[in-house]
């Protein structure tokens, strides 16, 4: 059974930083691309970032490019999202997602990702 367990969400002031982590189990972690998806309050989910199976290739939504960094440690079955220069519009539930593929393809969320974690809340507010 695939399990994705996120942590690291918190309340942070604008301009601050957070590092999200996702520990994966139940599948061969380094066979698959991974990603982060967020859902702001009252809105639908939006793709944030993706990373290929070995971490060599990374992809970002325009809204977070230059501020967020995705990475993975395959020896620890762990995915990360370093978030800097946080803004109020980054407030959302953040989900770790497992891809169906070994690299980011760019399909709809439903087709691109087959497993989601339970989410970790990030709130950016003064």
JSON list of C-alpha atoms in Angstrom, two decimals:
[
{"chain": "A", "resi": 1, "resn": "UNK", "atom": "CA", "xyz": [0.00, 0.00, 0.00]},
{"chain": "A", "resi": 2, "resn": "UNK", "atom": "CA", "xyz": [1.36, 3.39, -1.01]},
{"chain": "A", "resi": 3, "resn": "UNK", "atom": "CA", "xyz": [1.76, 5.80, 1.89]},
{"chain": "A", "resi": 4, "resn": "UNK", "atom": "CA", "xyz": [2.85, 9.43, 1.65]},
{"chain": "A", "resi": 5, "resn": "UNK", "atom": "CA", "xyz": [3.23, 11.29, 4.94]},
{"chain": "A", "resi": 6, "resn": "UNK", "atom": "CA", "xyz": [3.83, 15.03, 4.83]},
{"chain": "A", "resi": 7, "resn": "UNK", "atom": "CA", "xyz": [5.15, 17.24, 7.60]},
{"chain": "A", "resi": 8, "resn": "UNK", "atom": "CA", "xyz": [6.56, 20.71, 8.12]},
{"chain": "A", "resi": 9, "resn": "UNK", "atom": "CA", "xyz": [3.52, 22.89, 7.59]},
{"chain": "A", "resi": 10, "resn": "UNK", "atom": "CA", "xyz": [3.12, 25.81, 9.97]},
{"chain": "A", "resi": 11, "resn": "UNK", "atom": "CA", "xyz": [2.01, 29.41, 10.45]},
{"chain": "A", "resi": 12, "resn": "UNK", "atom": "CA", "xyz": [4.70, 31.75, 9.11]},
{"chain": "A", "resi": 13, "resn": "UNK", "atom": "CA", "xyz": [4.95, 35.48, 8.49]},
{"chain": "A", "resi": 14, "resn": "UNK", "atom": "CA", "xyz": [5.18, 36.90, 4.96]},
{"chain": "A", "resi": 15, "resn": "UNK", "atom": "CA", "xyz": [8.75, 36.72, 3.74]},
{"chain": "A", "resi": 16, "resn": "UNK", "atom": "CA", "xyz": [9.49, 33.71, 5.90]},
{"chain": "A", "resi": 17, "resn": "UNK", "atom": "CA", "xyz": [10.57, 30.20, 4.97]},
{"chain": "A", "resi": 18, "resn": "UNK", "atom": "CA", "xyz": [9.39, 26.65, 5.54]},
{"chain": "A", "resi": 19, "resn": "UNK", "atom": "CA", "xyz": [10.62, 23.22, 4.52]},
{"chain": "A", "resi": 20, "resn": "UNK", "atom": "CA", "xyz": [8.06, 20.53, 3.83]},
{"chain": "A", "resi": 21, "resn": "UNK", "atom": "CA", "xyz": [8.97, 16.83, 3.93]},
{"chain": "A", "resi": 22, "resn": "UNK", "atom": "CA", "xyz": [7.19, 13.75, 2.61]},
{"chain": "A", "resi": 23, "resn": "UNK", "atom": "CA", "xyz": [8.19, 10.24, 3.63]},
{"chain": "A", "resi": 24, "resn": "UNK", "atom": "CA", "xyz": [7.10, 7.59, 1.14]},
{"chain": "A", "resi": 25, "resn": "UNK", "atom": "CA", "xyz": [6.56, 3.87, 1.60]},
{"chain": "A", "resi": 26, "resn": "UNK", "atom": "CA", "xyz": [4.85, 0.95, -0.08]},
{"chain": "A", "resi": 27, "resn": "UNK", "atom": "CA", "xyz": [6.50, 1.35, -3.50]},
{"chain": "A", "resi": 28, "resn": "UNK", "atom": "CA", "xyz": [9.94, 1.65, -5.08]},
{"chain": "A", "resi": 29, "resn": "UNK", "atom": "CA", "xyz": [10.51, 5.37, -4.49]},
{"chain": "A", "resi": 30, "resn": "UNK", "atom": "CA", "xyz": [13.27, 5.91, -7.04]},
{"chain": "A", "resi": 31, "resn": "UNK", "atom": "CA", "xyz": [11.20, 4.40, -9.85]},
{"chain": "A", "resi": 32, "resn": "UNK", "atom": "CA", "xyz": [8.79, 7.33, -9.90]},
{"chain": "A", "resi": 33, "resn": "UNK", "atom": "CA", "xyz": [8.62, 11.07, -10.32]},
{"chain": "A", "resi": 34, "resn": "UNK", "atom": "CA", "xyz": [7.06, 12.95, -7.42]},
{"chain": "A", "resi": 35, "resn": "UNK", "atom": "CA", "xyz": [5.45, 16.30, -6.91]},
{"chain": "A", "resi": 36, "resn": "UNK", "atom": "CA", "xyz": [3.71, 18.82, -4.70]},
{"chain": "A", "resi": 37, "resn": "UNK", "atom": "CA", "xyz": [0.16, 20.03, -5.20]},
{"chain": "A", "resi": 38, "resn": "UNK", "atom": "CA", "xyz": [-1.59, 22.67, -3.08]},
{"chain": "A", "resi": 39, "resn": "UNK", "atom": "CA", "xyz": [-5.18, 23.60, -2.43]},
{"chain": "A", "resi": 40, "resn": "UNK", "atom": "CA", "xyz": [-5.90, 27.13, -1.21]},
{"chain": "A", "resi": 41, "resn": "UNK", "atom": "CA", "xyz": [-8.98, 27.68, 0.97]},
{"chain": "A", "resi": 42, "resn": "UNK", "atom": "CA", "xyz": [-12.16, 27.52, -1.09]},
{"chain": "A", "resi": 43, "resn": "UNK", "atom": "CA", "xyz": [-10.34, 26.76, -4.33]},
{"chain": "A", "resi": 44, "resn": "UNK", "atom": "CA", "xyz": [-9.38, 23.70, -6.36]},
{"chain": "A", "resi": 45, "resn": "UNK", "atom": "CA", "xyz": [-6.01, 21.98, -6.25]},
{"chain": "A", "resi": 46, "resn": "UNK", "atom": "CA", "xyz": [-3.12, 23.47, -8.21]},
{"chain": "A", "resi": 47, "resn": "UNK", "atom": "CA", "xyz": [0.15, 21.90, -9.23]},
{"chain": "A", "resi": 48, "resn": "UNK", "atom": "CA", "xyz": [3.20, 23.47, -7.55]},
{"chain": "A", "resi": 49, "resn": "UNK", "atom": "CA", "xyz": [6.28, 21.49, -8.52]},
{"chain": "A", "resi": 50, "resn": "UNK", "atom": "CA", "xyz": [7.55, 18.18, -9.89]},
{"chain": "A", "resi": 51, "resn": "UNK", "atom": "CA", "xyz": [10.79, 16.21, -9.86]},
{"chain": "A", "resi": 52, "resn": "UNK", "atom": "CA", "xyz": [11.91, 13.26, -11.94]},
{"chain": "A", "resi": 53, "resn": "UNK", "atom": "CA", "xyz": [12.92, 9.88, -10.55]},
{"chain": "A", "resi": 54, "resn": "UNK", "atom": "CA", "xyz": [16.56, 10.71, -9.76]},
{"chain": "A", "resi": 55, "resn": "UNK", "atom": "CA", "xyz": [16.18, 14.39, -8.93]},
{"chain": "A", "resi": 56, "resn": "UNK", "atom": "CA", "xyz": [18.06, 15.60, -12.01]},
{"chain": "A", "resi": 57, "resn": "UNK", "atom": "CA", "xyz": [15.09, 17.45, -13.49]},
{"chain": "A", "resi": 58, "resn": "UNK", "atom": "CA", "xyz": [12.77, 19.79, -11.63]},
{"chain": "A", "resi": 59, "resn": "UNK", "atom": "CA", "xyz": [9.71, 21.75, -12.69]},
{"chain": "A", "resi": 60, "resn": "UNK", "atom": "CA", "xyz": [7.81, 24.65, -11.13]},
{"chain": "A", "resi": 61, "resn": "UNK", "atom": "CA", "xyz": [4.60, 26.60, -11.51]},
{"chain": "A", "resi": 62, "resn": "UNK", "atom": "CA", "xyz": [5.25, 30.19, -12.53]},
{"chain": "A", "resi": 63, "resn": "UNK", "atom": "CA", "xyz": [3.79, 31.41, -9.25]},
{"chain": "A", "resi": 64, "resn": "UNK", "atom": "CA", "xyz": [6.53, 29.77, -7.19]},
{"chain": "A", "resi": 65, "resn": "UNK", "atom": "CA", "xyz": [9.50, 29.76, -9.58]},
{"chain": "A", "resi": 66, "resn": "UNK", "atom": "CA", "xyz": [12.58, 31.29, -7.95]},
{"chain": "A", "resi": 67, "resn": "UNK", "atom": "CA", "xyz": [11.11, 30.97, -4.45]},
{"chain": "A", "resi": 68, "resn": "UNK", "atom": "CA", "xyz": [10.47, 27.23, -4.02]},
{"chain": "A", "resi": 69, "resn": "UNK", "atom": "CA", "xyz": [12.93, 24.36, -4.48]},
{"chain": "A", "resi": 70, "resn": "UNK", "atom": "CA", "xyz": [11.91, 20.73, -4.80]},
{"chain": "A", "resi": 71, "resn": "UNK", "atom": "CA", "xyz": [14.37, 17.95, -4.02]},
{"chain": "A", "resi": 72, "resn": "UNK", "atom": "CA", "xyz": [14.46, 14.29, -3.08]},
{"chain": "A", "resi": 73, "resn": "UNK", "atom": "CA", "xyz": [16.68, 11.89, -1.15]},
{"chain": "A", "resi": 74, "resn": "UNK", "atom": "CA", "xyz": [16.15, 8.44, -2.62]},
{"chain": "A", "resi": 75, "resn": "UNK", "atom": "CA", "xyz": [18.25, 6.83, 0.12]},
{"chain": "A", "resi": 76, "resn": "UNK", "atom": "CA", "xyz": [15.66, 8.08, 2.64]},
{"chain": "A", "resi": 77, "resn": "UNK", "atom": "CA", "xyz": [12.53, 7.72, 0.46]},
{"chain": "A", "resi": 78, "resn": "UNK", "atom": "CA", "xyz": [11.87, 11.38, 1.17]},
{"chain": "A", "resi": 79, "resn": "UNK", "atom": "CA", "xyz": [10.67, 14.32, -0.91]},
{"chain": "A", "resi": 80, "resn": "UNK", "atom": "CA", "xyz": [11.21, 17.94, 0.12]},
{"chain": "A", "resi": 81, "resn": "UNK", "atom": "CA", "xyz": [9.89, 21.38, -0.74]},
{"chain": "A", "resi": 82, "resn": "UNK", "atom": "CA", "xyz": [11.92, 24.36, 0.44]},
{"chain": "A", "resi": 83, "resn": "UNK", "atom": "CA", "xyz": [9.72, 27.44, 0.40]},
{"chain": "A", "resi": 84, "resn": "UNK", "atom": "CA", "xyz": [11.30, 30.88, 0.70]},
{"chain": "A", "resi": 85, "resn": "UNK", "atom": "CA", "xyz": [9.93, 34.43, 0.45]},
{"chain": "A", "resi": 86, "resn": "UNK", "atom": "CA", "xyz": [6.49, 33.15, 1.35]},
{"chain": "A", "resi": 87, "resn": "UNK", "atom": "CA", "xyz": [3.46, 35.24, 0.44]},
{"chain": "A", "resi": 88, "resn": "UNK", "atom": "CA", "xyz": [-0.10, 35.24, 1.75]},
{"chain": "A", "resi": 89, "resn": "UNK", "atom": "CA", "xyz": [-1.23, 33.68, -1.52]},
{"chain": "A", "resi": 90, "resn": "UNK", "atom": "CA", "xyz": [0.91, 30.62, -0.72]},
{"chain": "A", "resi": 91, "resn": "UNK", "atom": "CA", "xyz": [-1.53, 29.77, 2.08]},
{"chain": "A", "resi": 92, "resn": "UNK", "atom": "CA", "xyz": [-2.90, 26.31, 1.30]},
{"chain": "A", "resi": 93, "resn": "UNK", "atom": "CA", "xyz": [-2.96, 22.66, 2.19]},
{"chain": "A", "resi": 94, "resn": "UNK", "atom": "CA", "xyz": [0.11, 21.12, 0.55]},
{"chain": "A", "resi": 95, "resn": "UNK", "atom": "CA", "xyz": [-0.03, 17.55, -0.72]},
{"chain": "A", "resi": 96, "resn": "UNK", "atom": "CA", "xyz": [2.80, 15.22, -1.65]},
{"chain": "A", "resi": 97, "resn": "UNK", "atom": "CA", "xyz": [1.88, 13.26, -4.79]},
{"chain": "A", "resi": 98, "resn": "UNK", "atom": "CA", "xyz": [3.30, 10.18, -6.52]},
{"chain": "A", "resi": 99, "resn": "UNK", "atom": "CA", "xyz": [3.47, 10.19, -10.29]},
{"chain": "A", "resi": 100, "resn": "UNK", "atom": "CA", "xyz": [2.37, 7.43, -12.60]},
{"chain": "A", "resi": 101, "resn": "UNK", "atom": "CA", "xyz": [5.58, 8.04, -14.58]},
{"chain": "A", "resi": 102, "resn": "UNK", "atom": "CA", "xyz": [9.32, 8.40, -13.93]},
{"chain": "A", "resi": 103, "resn": "UNK", "atom": "CA", "xyz": [9.41, 12.02, -15.11]},
{"chain": "A", "resi": 104, "resn": "UNK", "atom": "CA", "xyz": [7.07, 15.00, -15.12]},
{"chain": "A", "resi": 105, "resn": "UNK", "atom": "CA", "xyz": [4.79, 14.77, -18.17]},
{"chain": "A", "resi": 106, "resn": "UNK", "atom": "CA", "xyz": [2.42, 17.72, -17.71]},
{"chain": "A", "resi": 107, "resn": "UNK", "atom": "CA", "xyz": [-0.94, 15.98, -17.75]},
{"chain": "A", "resi": 108, "resn": "UNK", "atom": "CA", "xyz": [-3.94, 16.82, -15.61]},
{"chain": "A", "resi": 109, "resn": "UNK", "atom": "CA", "xyz": [-3.48, 16.09, -11.91]},
{"chain": "A", "resi": 110, "resn": "UNK", "atom": "CA", "xyz": [-5.76, 13.09, -12.12]},
{"chain": "A", "resi": 111, "resn": "UNK", "atom": "CA", "xyz": [-3.75, 11.51, -14.93]},
{"chain": "A", "resi": 112, "resn": "UNK", "atom": "CA", "xyz": [-0.28, 12.58, -13.76]},
{"chain": "A", "resi": 113, "resn": "UNK", "atom": "CA", "xyz": [-0.51, 11.44, -10.14]},
{"chain": "A", "resi": 114, "resn": "UNK", "atom": "CA", "xyz": [-1.99, 8.25, -8.71]},
{"chain": "A", "resi": 115, "resn": "UNK", "atom": "CA", "xyz": [-1.42, 8.70, -4.97]},
{"chain": "A", "resi": 116, "resn": "UNK", "atom": "CA", "xyz": [-1.77, 11.66, -2.60]},
{"chain": "A", "resi": 117, "resn": "UNK", "atom": "CA", "xyz": [-0.72, 12.19, 1.00]},
{"chain": "A", "resi": 118, "resn": "UNK", "atom": "CA", "xyz": [-3.02, 13.55, 3.69]},
{"chain": "A", "resi": 119, "resn": "UNK", "atom": "CA", "xyz": [-1.61, 17.06, 3.39]},
{"chain": "A", "resi": 120, "resn": "UNK", "atom": "CA", "xyz": [0.14, 19.58, 5.63]},
{"chain": "A", "resi": 121, "resn": "UNK", "atom": "CA", "xyz": [-1.22, 23.09, 6.22]},
{"chain": "A", "resi": 122, "resn": "UNK", "atom": "CA", "xyz": [0.84, 26.15, 5.37]},
{"chain": "A", "resi": 123, "resn": "UNK", "atom": "CA", "xyz": [-0.52, 29.50, 6.53]},
{"chain": "A", "resi": 124, "resn": "UNK", "atom": "CA", "xyz": [1.27, 32.73, 5.65]},
{"chain": "A", "resi": 125, "resn": "UNK", "atom": "CA", "xyz": [-0.01, 35.60, 7.72]},
{"chain": "A", "resi": 126, "resn": "UNK", "atom": "CA", "xyz": [1.23, 38.45, 9.88]}
]
